[in-house]
mmCIF file of C-alpha atoms in Angstrom:
data_model
loop_
_atom_site.group_PDB
_atom_site.id
_atom_site.type_symbol
_atom_site.label_atom_id
_atom_site.label_comp_id
_atom_site.label_asym_id
_atom_site.label_seq_id
_atom_site.Cartn_x
_atom_site.Cartn_y
_atom_site.Cartn_z
ATOM 1 C CA MET D 11 -50.181 66.418 -12.529
ATOM 2 C CA SER D 12 -49.646 68.462 -9.482
ATOM 3 C CA ALA D 13 -47.811 67.154 -6.493
ATOM 4 C CA ASP D 14 -49.611 66.001 -3.333
ATOM 5 C CA PRO D 15 -48.901 68.694 -0.772
ATOM 6 C CA LEU D 16 -49.758 66.153 2.043
ATOM 7 C CA ASN D 17 -46.942 63.925 1.123
ATOM 8 C CA ARG D 18 -43.978 66.470 0.495
ATOM 9 C CA ALA D 19 -41.634 64.543 2.678
ATOM 10 C CA GLY D 20 -42.179 61.082 1.194
ATOM 11 C CA THR D 21 -42.616 59.602 -2.121
ATOM 12 C CA PRO D 22 -46.281 58.739 -2.443
ATOM 13 C CA GLN D 23 -47.397 55.779 -4.621
ATOM 14 C CA HIS D 24 -49.852 56.756 -7.423
ATOM 15 C CA ARG D 25 -52.305 54.440 -9.159
ATOM 16 C CA THR D 26 -54.853 55.608 -11.615
ATOM 17 C CA THR D 27 -57.942 53.489 -12.173
ATOM 18 C CA GLY D 28 -61.045 53.862 -14.569
ATOM 19 C CA PRO D 29 -64.192 55.071 -13.041
ATOM 20 C CA PRO D 30 -65.770 52.613 -10.474
ATOM 21 C CA SER D 31 -68.707 50.677 -11.406
ATOM 22 C CA SER D 32 -70.768 52.243 -8.676
ATOM 23 C CA GLY D 33 -69.065 55.557 -8.143
ATOM 24 C CA SER D 34 -69.554 59.163 -9.017
ATOM 25 C CA GLY D 35 -69.438 60.881 -12.306
ATOM 26 C CA ALA D 36 -65.583 61.550 -12.353
ATOM 27 C CA SER D 37 -63.902 59.888 -15.334
ATOM 28 C CA ALA D 38 -60.849 58.406 -13.389
ATOM 29 C CA ILE D 39 -59.802 57.675 -9.707
ATOM 30 C CA GLU D 40 -56.131 58.102 -8.663
ATOM 31 C CA VAL D 41 -55.203 56.489 -5.548
ATOM 32 C CA ARG D 42 -52.244 57.947 -3.739
ATOM 33 C CA ARG D 43 -50.627 55.906 -1.087
ATOM 34 C CA SER D 44 -48.302 57.501 1.479
ATOM 35 C CA ALA D 45 -46.101 55.932 4.270
ATOM 36 C CA ARG D 46 -46.402 59.172 6.246
ATOM 37 C CA ARG D 47 -50.188 58.841 6.291
ATOM 38 C CA ARG D 48 -51.124 56.688 9.271
ATOM 39 C CA ARG D 49 -54.911 56.524 9.623
ATOM 40 C CA THR D 50 -56.671 59.254 7.644
ATOM 41 C CA VAL D 51 -58.253 59.044 4.357
ATOM 42 C CA SER D 52 -59.091 62.028 2.239
ATOM 43 C CA ALA D 53 -60.263 62.762 -1.212
ATOM 44 C CA TYR D 54 -60.741 65.739 -3.666
ATOM 45 C CA ARG D 55 -61.433 66.431 -7.307
ATOM 46 C CA GLU D 56 -58.610 67.501 -9.544
ATOM 47 C CA GLY D 57 -59.876 68.381 -12.972
ATOM 48 C CA ASP D 58 -61.841 65.336 -14.369
ATOM 49 C CA ARG D 59 -60.346 62.884 -11.848
ATOM 50 C CA THR D 60 -60.772 62.073 -8.266
ATOM 51 C CA VAL D 61 -57.800 61.802 -5.970
ATOM 52 C CA VAL D 62 -58.071 59.663 -3.068
ATOM 53 C CA LEU D 63 -55.144 59.749 -0.324
ATOM 54 C CA ILE D 64 -54.673 56.656 1.842
ATOM 55 C CA PRO D 65 -52.023 55.202 4.140
ATOM 56 C CA ALA D 66 -49.508 53.012 2.312
ATOM 57 C CA ARG D 67 -50.166 49.917 4.552
ATOM 58 C CA MET D 68 -53.781 49.522 3.497
ATOM 59 C CA SER D 69 -54.812 46.282 1.849
ATOM 60 C CA GLU D 70 -56.419 46.262 -1.666
ATOM 61 C CA ALA D 71 -59.801 45.481 -0.064
ATOM 62 C CA GLU D 72 -59.529 48.355 2.392
ATOM 63 C CA GLU D 73 -58.423 50.754 -0.506
ATOM 64 C CA GLN D 74 -61.564 49.650 -2.507
ATOM 65 C CA ARG D 75 -63.878 50.199 0.482
ATOM 66 C CA TRP D 76 -62.484 53.545 1.241
ATOM 67 C CA VAL D 77 -62.581 54.520 -2.381
ATOM 68 C CA ASN D 78 -66.225 53.932 -2.378
ATOM 69 C CA VAL D 79 -66.713 55.647 0.846
ATOM 70 C CA MET D 80 -64.852 58.825 -0.215
ATOM 71 C CA LEU D 81 -66.738 58.947 -3.626
ATOM 72 C CA ASP D 82 -70.071 58.877 -1.916
ATOM 73 C CA LYS D 83 -68.851 61.596 0.592
ATOM 74 C CA LEU D 84 -67.675 63.945 -2.271
ATOM 75 C CA ALA D 85 -70.962 63.215 -4.043
ATOM 76 C CA ALA D 86 -73.098 64.228 -1.032
ATOM 77 C CA GLN D 87 -71.024 67.364 -0.514
ATOM 78 C CA GLU D 88 -71.446 68.303 -3.992
ATOM 79 C CA SER D 89 -75.107 67.667 -4.120
ATOM 80 C CA LYS D 90 -75.562 69.943 -1.144
ATOM 81 C CA ARG D 91 -75.215 72.763 -3.623
ATOM 82 C CA VAL D 92 -78.943 72.559 -4.134
ATOM 83 C CA LEU D 93 -80.295 72.604 -7.644
ATOM 84 C CA GLY D 94 -83.079 75.032 -8.323
ATOM 85 C CA ASP D 95 -86.147 73.926 -10.243
ATOM 86 C CA THR D 96 -84.740 75.184 -13.550
ATOM 87 C CA GLU D 97 -81.500 73.129 -13.053
ATOM 88 C CA LEU D 98 -83.736 70.146 -12.079
ATOM 89 C CA ALA D 99 -85.851 70.261 -15.079
ATOM 90 C CA GLU D 100 -82.566 70.563 -17.276
ATOM 91 C CA ARG D 101 -81.137 67.588 -15.447
ATOM 92 C CA ALA D 102 -84.333 65.562 -16.099
ATOM 93 C CA GLU D 103 -84.000 66.421 -19.764
ATOM 94 C CA ARG D 104 -80.562 65.329 -19.972
ATOM 95 C CA LEU D 105 -81.436 62.025 -18.204
ATOM 96 C CA SER D 106 -84.266 61.479 -20.469
ATOM 97 C CA ASP D 107 -81.993 62.025 -23.516
ATOM 98 C CA GLN D 108 -79.354 59.757 -22.121
ATOM 99 C CA TYR D 109 -81.405 56.779 -20.791
ATOM 100 C CA PHE D 110 -84.815 56.943 -22.741
ATOM 101 C CA ASP D 111 -83.906 58.404 -26.092
ATOM 102 C CA GLY D 112 -85.695 61.695 -25.042
ATOM 103 C CA ARG D 113 -89.207 60.109 -25.102
ATOM 104 C CA ALA D 114 -89.836 61.243 -21.570
ATOM 105 C CA ARG D 115 -90.717 64.902 -21.736
ATOM 106 C CA PRO D 116 -92.198 66.420 -18.552
ATOM 107 C CA SER D 117 -94.109 69.725 -18.584
ATOM 108 C CA SER D 118 -92.736 70.669 -15.262
ATOM 109 C CA VAL D 119 -89.988 69.335 -12.709
ATOM 110 C CA ARG D 120 -89.779 71.020 -9.310
ATOM 111 C CA TRP D 121 -89.047 70.422 -5.652
ATOM 112 C CA VAL D 122 -91.703 70.263 -3.106
ATOM 113 C CA THR D 123 -91.970 70.229 0.683
ATOM 114 C CA ASN D 124 -95.248 68.349 1.198
ATOM 115 C CA GLN D 125 -93.891 64.905 0.273
ATOM 116 C CA ASN D 126 -92.564 63.293 3.454
ATOM 117 C CA THR D 127 -93.519 59.594 2.951
ATOM 118 C CA ARG D 128 -92.261 59.332 -0.728
ATOM 119 C CA TRP D 129 -89.176 60.479 -2.663
ATOM 120 C CA GLY D 130 -91.029 61.760 -5.945
ATOM 121 C CA SER D 131 -94.364 61.657 -7.665
ATOM 122 C CA CYS D 132 -95.417 62.009 -11.283
ATOM 123 C CA THR D 133 -98.813 62.936 -12.888
ATOM 124 C CA PRO D 134 -98.565 61.503 -16.315
ATOM 125 C CA ALA D 135 -101.809 63.310 -17.543
ATOM 126 C CA GLU D 136 -100.222 66.631 -16.778
ATOM 127 C CA GLY D 137 -96.539 65.630 -17.304
ATOM 128 C CA SER D 138 -95.525 66.909 -13.923
ATOM 129 C CA ILE D 139 -92.836 65.686 -11.669
ATOM 130 C CA ARG D 140 -92.300 66.542 -8.085
ATOM 131 C CA LEU D 141 -89.274 65.672 -5.939
ATOM 132 C CA SER D 142 -89.161 65.751 -2.194
ATOM 133 C CA HIS D 143 -86.964 68.359 -0.697
ATOM 134 C CA ARG D 144 -85.503 65.586 1.569
ATOM 135 C CA LEU D 145 -83.523 64.453 -1.515
ATOM 136 C CA GLN D 146 -81.561 67.657 -1.371
ATOM 137 C CA GLY D 147 -78.035 66.858 0.011
ATOM 138 C CA MET D 148 -78.126 63.264 -1.001
ATOM 139 C CA PRO D 149 -75.640 61.902 -3.536
ATOM 140 C CA GLU D 150 -76.251 63.044 -7.221
ATOM 141 C CA TYR D 151 -76.787 59.378 -8.322
ATOM 142 C CA VAL D 152 -79.620 59.025 -5.871
ATOM 143 C CA VAL D 153 -81.325 62.167 -7.207
ATOM 144 C CA ASP D 154 -80.761 61.049 -10.694
ATOM 145 C CA TYR D 155 -82.379 57.763 -9.814
ATOM 146 C CA VAL D 156 -85.490 59.320 -8.507
ATOM 147 C CA LEU D 157 -85.684 61.660 -11.373
ATOM 148 C CA LEU D 158 -85.379 58.684 -13.822
ATOM 149 C CA HIS D 159 -88.049 56.844 -11.889
ATOM 150 C CA GLU D 160 -90.580 59.587 -12.283
ATOM 151 C CA LEU D 161 -89.673 60.163 -15.906
ATOM 152 C CA ALA D 162 -90.204 56.410 -16.536
ATOM 153 C CA HIS D 163 -93.706 56.975 -15.331
ATOM 154 C CA LEU D 164 -94.306 59.404 -18.198
ATOM 155 C CA LEU D 165 -93.743 56.314 -20.533
ATOM 156 C CA VAL D 166 -95.240 53.523 -18.177
ATOM 157 C CA PRO D 167 -97.636 54.552 -15.541
ATOM 158 C CA GLY D 168 -97.448 51.507 -13.205
ATOM 159 C CA HIS D 169 -94.596 49.513 -11.629
ATOM 160 C CA GLY D 170 -94.768 46.374 -13.882
ATOM 161 C CA PRO D 171 -92.137 44.496 -15.665
ATOM 162 C CA ARG D 172 -92.050 47.315 -18.554
ATOM 163 C CA PHE D 173 -91.324 50.050 -16.119
ATOM 164 C CA TRP D 174 -88.534 48.105 -14.210
ATOM 165 C CA ARG D 175 -86.972 47.197 -17.634
ATOM 166 C CA LEU D 176 -86.726 50.929 -18.494
ATOM 167 C CA LEU D 177 -84.877 51.601 -15.072
ATOM 168 C CA GLU D 178 -82.283 48.863 -15.817
ATOM 169 C CA ALA D 179 -80.626 51.185 -18.384
ATOM 170 C CA TYR D 180 -79.533 53.216 -15.348
ATOM 171 C CA PRO D 181 -76.388 51.551 -13.863
ATOM 172 C CA ARG D 182 -76.777 52.798 -10.209
ATOM 173 C CA THR D 183 -80.525 51.790 -9.784
ATOM 174 C CA GLU D 184 -79.819 48.953 -7.258
ATOM 175 C CA ARG D 185 -77.309 51.145 -5.480
ATOM 176 C CA ALA D 186 -79.681 54.269 -5.290
ATOM 177 C CA ARG D 187 -82.589 52.039 -3.967
ATOM 178 C CA GLY D 188 -80.268 50.554 -1.488
ATOM 179 C CA TYR D 189 -79.186 54.019 -0.303
ATOM 180 C CA LEU D 190 -83.011 55.255 -0.036
ATOM 181 C CA GLU D 191 -83.959 52.168 1.817
ATOM 182 C CA GLY D 192 -81.024 52.698 4.294
ATOM 183 C CA VAL D 193 -82.185 56.287 4.895
ATOM 184 C CA VAL D 194 -85.762 54.956 5.689
ATOM 185 C CA ALA D 195 -84.402 52.231 7.907
ATOM 186 C CA ALA D 196 -82.218 54.749 9.768
ATOM 187 C CA GLU D 197 -85.249 57.099 10.441
ATOM 188 C CA ARG D 198 -86.923 54.030 11.994
ATOM 189 C CA LEU D 199 -84.059 53.358 14.464
ATOM 190 C CA PRO D 200 -84.863 54.447 18.124
ATOM 191 C CA HIS D 201 -82.878 57.539 19.147
ATOM 192 C CA LEU D 202 -81.824 57.189 22.669
ATOM 193 C CA PRO D 203 -81.200 60.397 24.361
ATOM 194 C CA GLY D 204 -77.830 60.508 26.302
ATOM 195 C CA ALA D 205 -76.837 57.093 24.987
ATOM 196 C CA ARG D 206 -73.228 58.544 24.091
ATOM 197 C CA GLY D 207 -72.458 59.771 27.657
ATOM 198 C CA GLU D 208 -73.519 56.417 29.346
#
């Protein structure tokens, strides 16, 4: 394991944990505590693990909160590398294989710029799935949830109990729905010009 260049003068404390229940696709998280680090928290990917650097004085609860914050931040940064339509279709195929035993097979999956009131849409008769461009830059687990939501419509057209049972297989369904609800709520907040300077 490579040394942490930010903690050369001190001896950081290392702790490796498994993947978080709500976190990213990384297989392990390593928390490195440092007495020299006062307030800042940072994170980066190192092979198949995520390293989170925190001040040594942080409580366990603060550590867990910051680990989740930093995982979301890394995921958002990574998803800003926008997938093209081909990659999006490949991702949909992998998700269908993983969660629906490959039963949902769309004929096309693509980004569109004309969906400003919904995140995705599906036309089961044509097998086509369209995702709103507004999802680009959101964490991968959110994009995956929307893809799975639309893939599920290829198997169950409505939003009845059978539909929601299909989505229960995806462990981040509730988290992704909460994220999207938060985005919608934030868009409805009043934006006061000059509020910061007052």
